[in-house]
């Protein structure tokens, strides 16, 4: 198949006036609601490119999001998608996966939705190793609801609810994911578009709970309050402060306000998924019963 030079997406042709990803977007819903300089458009573009590169049957892909600016992506992609209630995309996605394990279920949401309100669901889905692909766009703040402090806000950073600086220790998301049981964990920033797409392709083709954190600018709230400039300034900061350390221990990838951002693929292991474990156990139970019945006969 031909390689499209503009998009880098195999098999996607571009006609004049049309963006190569147009057919994968619900263009009738555009323009999107995201602010100028927001990283969400970049991340959504990488997500679509990754889906196409992974050659997954798009009819079997389902995107589930919760509430928040990131969650709007589910409404823009031209795939089967669900925009669920606040904090609940993982239980919703779990239901979809259990009902039809053939589906490739992607949870695409923000840090406030997945890690604050939905934090409990996050750790238990990882513990069970449910075959979900979870993309968390982390802008260190609650964006859509007005810039409140989140469980990802670095100590010292200001938010509307912490005008003197956040004093709570934030979650280190890769460590949280790994220690809960995720089999694939990576972190990138919105600057790392190709790395994001590569990680997504790997995660989509892996069995088990896969987690990708993407640090992304919220110029309207987080960047402005913390005097970090606009979207472009933030991209420059990401470029300067990011250090790629594939295989780094997730214990060591905390993000301090103004400090370096360690990015890379941290975890890529094999562990039986919930379905595989259930399957194996049921087979054993049936075998034992059959053997018991044979013995009695
Ligand atoms: Fe993006 Fe922040 Fe605007 Fe939401 S509020 S669209 S996260 S810049």
CSV table of C-alpha atoms and ligand atoms in Angstrom, one decimal:
chain,number,residue,atom,x,y,z
A,1,UNK,CA,0.0,0.0,0.0
A,2,UNK,CA,1.3,3.5,-0.7
A,3,UNK,CA,2.7,5.6,2.1
A,4,UNK,CA,1.1,9.0,2.3
A,5,UNK,CA,3.9,11.5,2.6
A,6,UNK,CA,1.9,14.2,4.5
A,7,UNK,CA,0.4,12.0,7.2
A,8,UNK,CA,2.8,9.1,7.4
A,9,UNK,CA,-0.3,7.0,7.4
A,10,UNK,CA,-0.2,3.9,5.2
A,11,UNK,CA,-3.0,3.7,2.7
A,12,UNK,CA,-4.6,7.1,3.4
A,13,UNK,CA,-5.0,9.2,0.3
A,14,UNK,CA,-5.6,12.9,0.4
A,15,UNK,CA,-7.8,14.8,-2.1
A,16,UNK,CA,-7.4,18.6,-2.5
A,17,UNK,CA,-8.9,20.5,0.4
A,18,UNK,CA,-9.2,17.4,2.5
A,19,UNK,CA,-7.0,16.5,5.5
A,20,UNK,CA,-5.8,12.9,5.4
A,21,UNK,CA,-7.5,12.2,8.7
A,22,UNK,CA,-10.9,13.8,7.8
A,23,UNK,CA,-12.6,10.5,7.1
A,24,UNK,CA,-11.7,9.4,10.6
A,25,UNK,CA,-13.3,12.4,12.2
A,26,UNK,CA,-16.9,13.5,12.5
A,27,UNK,CA,-16.2,16.6,10.5
A,28,UNK,CA,-19.7,17.8,10.9
A,29,UNK,CA,-18.9,18.3,14.6
A,30,UNK,CA,-16.0,20.6,13.9
A,31,UNK,CA,-14.8,23.1,14.8
A,32,UNK,CA,-13.8,21.5,18.1
A,33,UNK,CA,-14.2,23.2,21.4
A,34,UNK,CA,-10.5,23.1,22.4
A,35,UNK,CA,-8.8,26.4,23.1
A,36,UNK,CA,-5.9,27.7,20.9
A,37,UNK,CA,-2.7,26.1,22.0
A,38,UNK,CA,-4.3,23.2,23.8
A,39,UNK,CA,-2.5,19.9,23.3
A,40,UNK,CA,-5.6,17.9,22.8
A,41,UNK,CA,-5.8,18.2,19.0
A,42,UNK,CA,-2.2,17.0,18.7
A,43,UNK,CA,-2.8,14.0,20.9
A,44,UNK,CA,-6.0,13.1,19.1
A,45,UNK,CA,-4.2,13.3,15.7
A,46,UNK,CA,-1.5,10.9,17.1
A,47,UNK,CA,-4.2,8.6,18.3
A,48,UNK,CA,-5.9,8.4,14.9
A,49,UNK,CA,-2.6,7.9,13.1
A,50,UNK,CA,-1.7,5.1,15.6
A,51,UNK,CA,-5.0,3.4,15.0
A,52,UNK,CA,-4.4,3.4,11.3
A,53,UNK,CA,-0.8,2.3,11.5
A,54,UNK,CA,-1.8,-0.6,13.8
A,55,UNK,CA,-4.0,-1.9,11.0
A,56,UNK,CA,-6.7,-2.9,13.5
A,57,UNK,CA,-10.1,-3.4,12.0
A,58,UNK,CA,-11.7,0.0,12.9
A,59,UNK,CA,-15.1,-1.6,13.0
A,60,UNK,CA,-13.9,-3.4,16.2
A,61,UNK,CA,-12.5,-0.3,17.9
A,62,UNK,CA,-14.6,1.4,20.6
A,63,UNK,CA,-13.5,4.7,22.2
A,64,UNK,CA,-14.8,5.5,25.7
A,65,UNK,CA,-14.3,8.7,27.4
A,66,UNK,CA,-15.5,10.4,30.6
A,67,UNK,CA,-16.2,14.1,31.3
A,68,UNK,CA,-13.6,16.8,30.6
A,69,UNK,CA,-11.9,18.5,27.7
A,70,UNK,CA,-10.0,15.3,26.8
A,71,UNK,CA,-13.3,13.4,26.9
A,72,UNK,CA,-14.6,15.4,24.0
A,73,UNK,CA,-12.3,13.4,21.7
A,74,UNK,CA,-14.7,10.5,21.7
A,75,UNK,CA,-17.3,12.7,20.0
A,76,UNK,CA,-15.0,13.8,17.3
A,77,UNK,CA,-13.6,10.5,16.2
A,78,UNK,CA,-15.5,8.7,13.5
A,79,UNK,CA,-15.6,5.4,15.3
A,80,UNK,CA,-18.0,3.7,17.7
A,81,UNK,CA,-17.6,5.8,20.8
A,82,UNK,CA,-19.2,6.6,24.1
A,83,UNK,CA,-19.0,9.8,26.2
A,84,UNK,CA,-19.8,8.5,29.6
A,85,UNK,CA,-20.4,10.1,33.0
A,86,UNK,CA,-17.6,11.7,35.1
A,87,UNK,CA,-15.0,9.2,36.3
A,88,UNK,CA,-16.8,6.2,34.8
A,89,UNK,CA,-15.2,5.4,31.4
A,90,UNK,CA,-13.3,2.4,32.8
A,91,UNK,CA,-16.4,0.6,34.2
A,92,UNK,CA,-18.2,1.3,31.0
A,93,UNK,CA,-15.3,0.0,29.0
A,94,UNK,CA,-15.0,-3.1,31.2
A,95,UNK,CA,-18.7,-3.9,30.4
A,96,UNK,CA,-18.1,-3.5,26.7
A,97,UNK,CA,-15.0,-5.7,26.8
A,98,UNK,CA,-16.6,-8.4,28.9
A,99,UNK,CA,-19.7,-8.5,26.7
A,100,UNK,CA,-17.6,-8.7,23.5
A,101,UNK,CA,-13.9,-9.6,24.1
A,102,UNK,CA,-13.3,-9.2,20.3
A,103,UNK,CA,-13.6,-5.5,20.6
A,104,UNK,CA,-10.5,-3.3,21.0
A,105,UNK,CA,-11.7,-1.0,23.8
A,106,UNK,CA,-9.8,2.3,24.2
A,107,UNK,CA,-10.4,4.6,27.2
A,108,UNK,CA,-9.3,8.1,26.2
A,109,UNK,CA,-9.8,10.7,29.0
A,110,UNK,CA,-8.1,13.2,31.3
A,111,UNK,CA,-6.3,13.0,34.6
A,112,UNK,CA,-9.2,14.5,36.6
A,113,UNK,CA,-11.7,12.0,35.2
A,114,UNK,CA,-9.5,8.9,35.3
A,115,UNK,CA,-7.3,9.4,38.3
A,116,UNK,CA,-9.4,11.5,40.7
A,117,UNK,CA,-13.1,10.7,40.3
A,118,UNK,CA,-12.3,7.4,38.5
A,119,UNK,CA,-9.2,6.5,40.5
A,120,UNK,CA,-10.7,3.5,42.1
A,121,UNK,CA,-11.8,2.0,38.8
A,122,UNK,CA,-8.4,2.7,37.3
A,123,UNK,CA,-6.5,0.7,40.0
A,124,UNK,CA,-8.9,-2.2,40.0
A,125,UNK,CA,-9.0,-2.6,36.2
A,126,UNK,CA,-5.2,-2.6,36.2
A,127,UNK,CA,-5.2,-5.1,39.1
A,128,UNK,CA,-7.5,-7.4,37.2
A,129,UNK,CA,-5.5,-6.9,34.0
A,130,UNK,CA,-8.6,-6.2,31.9
A,131,UNK,CA,-7.6,-5.9,28.2
A,132,UNK,CA,-8.2,-2.2,28.0
A,133,UNK,CA,-6.0,0.5,26.4
A,134,UNK,CA,-6.1,3.6,28.6
A,135,UNK,CA,-4.8,6.9,27.3
A,136,UNK,CA,-4.7,9.6,30.0
A,137,UNK,CA,-4.1,13.1,28.8
A,138,UNK,CA,-2.6,14.8,31.9
A,139,UNK,CA,-2.7,18.6,31.9
A,140,UNK,CA,-2.1,18.7,35.7
A,141,UNK,CA,-5.5,20.4,36.4
A,142,UNK,CA,-9.3,20.1,36.0
A,143,UNK,CA,-9.6,21.9,32.6
A,144,UNK,CA,-13.3,22.0,31.7
A,145,UNK,CA,-14.6,22.7,35.1
A,146,UNK,CA,-12.4,25.8,35.7
A,147,UNK,CA,-8.9,24.9,36.6
A,148,UNK,CA,-9.2,23.3,40.0
A,149,UNK,CA,-6.4,21.4,41.7
A,150,UNK,CA,-6.2,17.7,40.6
A,151,UNK,CA,-4.4,14.7,42.1
A,152,UNK,CA,-1.7,15.3,39.4
A,153,UNK,CA,-1.0,19.0,40.2
A,154,UNK,CA,2.6,19.3,41.2
A,155,UNK,CA,3.5,20.7,44.6
A,156,UNK,CA,3.9,24.4,44.3
A,157,UNK,CA,1.8,24.8,41.1
A,158,UNK,CA,-1.2,27.1,41.4
A,159,UNK,CA,-4.8,26.2,40.5
A,160,UNK,CA,-8.0,28.1,41.1
A,161,UNK,CA,-8.5,26.2,44.3
A,162,UNK,CA,-4.9,26.5,45.4
A,163,UNK,CA,-4.0,30.1,44.8
A,164,UNK,CA,-1.0,29.9,47.1
A,165,UNK,CA,0.3,26.7,45.4
A,166,UNK,CA,-0.6,23.0,45.7
A,167,UNK,CA,0.7,21.4,48.9
A,168,UNK,CA,-0.6,17.9,48.2
A,169,UNK,CA,1.8,15.2,46.8
A,170,UNK,CA,0.6,14.3,43.3
A,171,UNK,CA,0.3,10.8,42.0
A,172,UNK,CA,3.1,9.5,39.8
A,173,UNK,CA,0.8,8.0,37.2
A,174,UNK,CA,3.3,5.4,35.6
A,175,UNK,CA,4.1,4.1,39.1
A,176,UNK,CA,0.4,4.0,40.1
A,177,UNK,CA,-0.4,2.0,36.9
A,178,UNK,CA,2.5,-0.4,37.3
A,179,UNK,CA,2.0,-1.1,41.0
A,180,UNK,CA,-1.7,-1.7,40.3
A,181,UNK,CA,-0.8,-4.3,37.7
A,182,UNK,CA,-0.6,-2.7,34.2
A,183,UNK,CA,1.4,-4.7,31.7
A,184,UNK,CA,2.3,-1.8,29.5
A,185,UNK,CA,3.2,1.7,30.8
A,186,UNK,CA,4.6,4.7,28.8
A,187,UNK,CA,4.7,8.4,29.2
A,188,UNK,CA,5.2,11.1,26.6
A,189,UNK,CA,4.4,14.8,26.2
A,190,UNK,CA,2.4,16.4,23.4
A,191,UNK,CA,5.7,17.3,21.9
A,192,UNK,CA,6.5,13.7,21.2
A,193,UNK,CA,3.9,13.0,18.5
A,194,UNK,CA,5.7,10.1,16.8
A,195,UNK,CA,6.6,8.5,20.1
A,196,UNK,CA,3.0,8.7,21.2
A,197,UNK,CA,1.8,7.0,18.0
A,198,UNK,CA,4.5,4.3,18.4
A,199,UNK,CA,3.5,3.6,22.0
A,200,UNK,CA,-0.2,3.5,21.0
A,201,UNK,CA,0.5,1.0,18.3
A,202,UNK,CA,2.3,-1.2,20.8
A,203,UNK,CA,-0.4,-0.8,23.4
A,204,UNK,CA,-3.2,-1.6,20.9
A,205,UNK,CA,-1.4,-4.8,19.9
A,206,UNK,CA,-0.8,-6.0,23.4
A,207,UNK,CA,-3.1,-8.1,25.5
A,208,UNK,CA,-3.8,-6.6,28.9
A,209,UNK,CA,-4.2,-3.4,30.7
A,210,UNK,CA,-2.0,-0.8,28.9
A,211,UNK,CA,-1.5,2.7,30.1
A,212,UNK,CA,-0.1,5.7,28.3
A,213,UNK,CA,0.2,9.1,30.0
A,214,UNK,CA,0.5,12.1,27.8
A,215,UNK,CA,1.5,15.4,29.4
A,216,UNK,CA,-0.3,18.1,27.5
A,217,UNK,CA,-0.6,21.9,27.8
A,218,UNK,CA,-3.7,23.6,29.1
A,219,UNK,CA,-2.7,27.2,28.2
A,220,UNK,CA,-6.0,28.7,29.3
A,221,UNK,CA,-5.8,27.6,32.9
A,222,UNK,CA,-2.7,25.7,34.1
A,223,UNK,CA,-0.1,27.5,31.9
A,224,UNK,CA,-1.6,31.0,32.4
A,225,UNK,CA,-2.0,30.6,36.1
A,226,UNK,CA,1.6,29.3,36.5
A,227,UNK,CA,3.1,31.9,34.1
A,228,UNK,CA,4.3,29.2,31.7
A,229,UNK,CA,3.4,31.0,28.5
A,230,UNK,CA,1.2,29.8,25.7
A,231,UNK,CA,1.0,26.5,23.9
A,232,UNK,CA,4.1,27.1,21.8
A,233,UNK,CA,6.1,28.1,24.9
A,234,UNK,CA,5.0,24.9,26.6
A,235,UNK,CA,6.1,22.8,23.6
A,236,UNK,CA,9.5,24.4,24.0
A,237,UNK,CA,9.5,23.6,27.7
A,238,UNK,CA,8.6,20.0,27.0
A,239,UNK,CA,11.4,19.8,24.5
A,240,UNK,CA,14.0,21.3,26.9
A,241,UNK,CA,12.8,19.4,30.1
A,242,UNK,CA,12.0,16.0,28.7
A,243,UNK,CA,14.5,13.2,29.1
A,244,UNK,CA,13.9,9.9,27.3
A,245,UNK,CA,14.6,7.0,29.7
A,246,UNK,CA,13.1,3.9,28.2
A,247,UNK,CA,13.0,1.2,30.9
A,248,UNK,CA,13.3,3.6,33.8
A,249,UNK,CA,11.9,2.5,37.1
A,250,UNK,CA,8.4,4.0,37.5
A,251,UNK,CA,9.4,4.8,41.1
A,252,UNK,CA,11.8,7.4,39.7
A,253,UNK,CA,9.5,9.3,37.3
A,254,UNK,CA,7.8,11.8,39.6
A,255,UNK,CA,7.2,15.2,38.1
A,256,UNK,CA,8.2,18.2,40.2
A,257,UNK,CA,7.0,21.7,39.3
A,258,UNK,CA,9.5,23.1,36.8
A,259,UNK,CA,11.6,20.0,36.9
A,260,UNK,CA,12.6,17.5,34.3
A,261,UNK,CA,9.9,15.2,32.7
A,262,UNK,CA,11.1,11.7,32.3
A,263,UNK,CA,9.4,10.1,29.3
A,264,UNK,CA,9.6,6.7,27.6
A,265,UNK,CA,8.3,3.2,27.7
A,266,UNK,CA,8.7,2.0,31.2
A,267,UNK,CA,6.9,-1.3,31.4
A,268,UNK,CA,6.2,-4.0,28.8
A,269,UNK,CA,5.6,-7.4,30.4
A,270,UNK,CA,3.3,-10.4,30.0
A,271,UNK,CA,0.7,-11.4,32.5
A,272,UNK,CA,-2.5,-13.4,32.0
A,273,UNK,CA,-5.5,-11.1,31.4
A,274,UNK,CA,-8.7,-11.5,33.3
A,275,UNK,CA,-10.3,-13.5,30.5
A,276,UNK,CA,-7.3,-15.8,30.2
A,277,UNK,CA,-7.3,-16.5,33.9
A,278,UNK,CA,-11.0,-17.1,34.0
A,279,UNK,CA,-10.8,-19.4,31.0
A,280,UNK,CA,-8.0,-21.4,32.5
A,281,UNK,CA,-9.8,-21.8,35.8
A,282,UNK,CA,-13.1,-22.8,34.3
A,283,UNK,CA,-11.3,-25.4,32.2
A,284,UNK,CA,-9.6,-26.8,35.3
A,285,UNK,CA,-13.0,-26.9,37.2
A,286,UNK,CA,-14.6,-28.7,34.3
A,287,UNK,CA,-11.7,-31.1,34.1
A,288,UNK,CA,-11.9,-31.9,37.8
A,289,UNK,CA,-15.6,-32.4,37.6
A,290,UNK,CA,-15.3,-34.7,34.6
A,291,UNK,CA,-12.6,-36.7,36.3
A,292,UNK,CA,-14.8,-36.9,39.4
A,293,UNK,CA,-17.8,-38.1,37.4
A,294,UNK,CA,-15.5,-40.7,35.7
A,295,UNK,CA,-14.3,-41.9,39.0
A,296,UNK,CA,-17.8,-42.4,40.4
A,297,UNK,CA,-18.8,-44.3,37.2
B,1,LIG,FE1,-7.4,22.6,26.5
B,1,LIG,FE2,-7.4,23.7,28.9
B,1,LIG,FE3,-8.9,24.8,27.0
B,1,LIG,FE4,-9.5,22.5,28.2
B,1,LIG,S1,-9.5,24.5,29.2
B,1,LIG,S2,-9.6,22.9,26.0
B,1,LIG,S3,-7.5,21.5,28.5
B,1,LIG,S4,-6.6,24.6,27.0
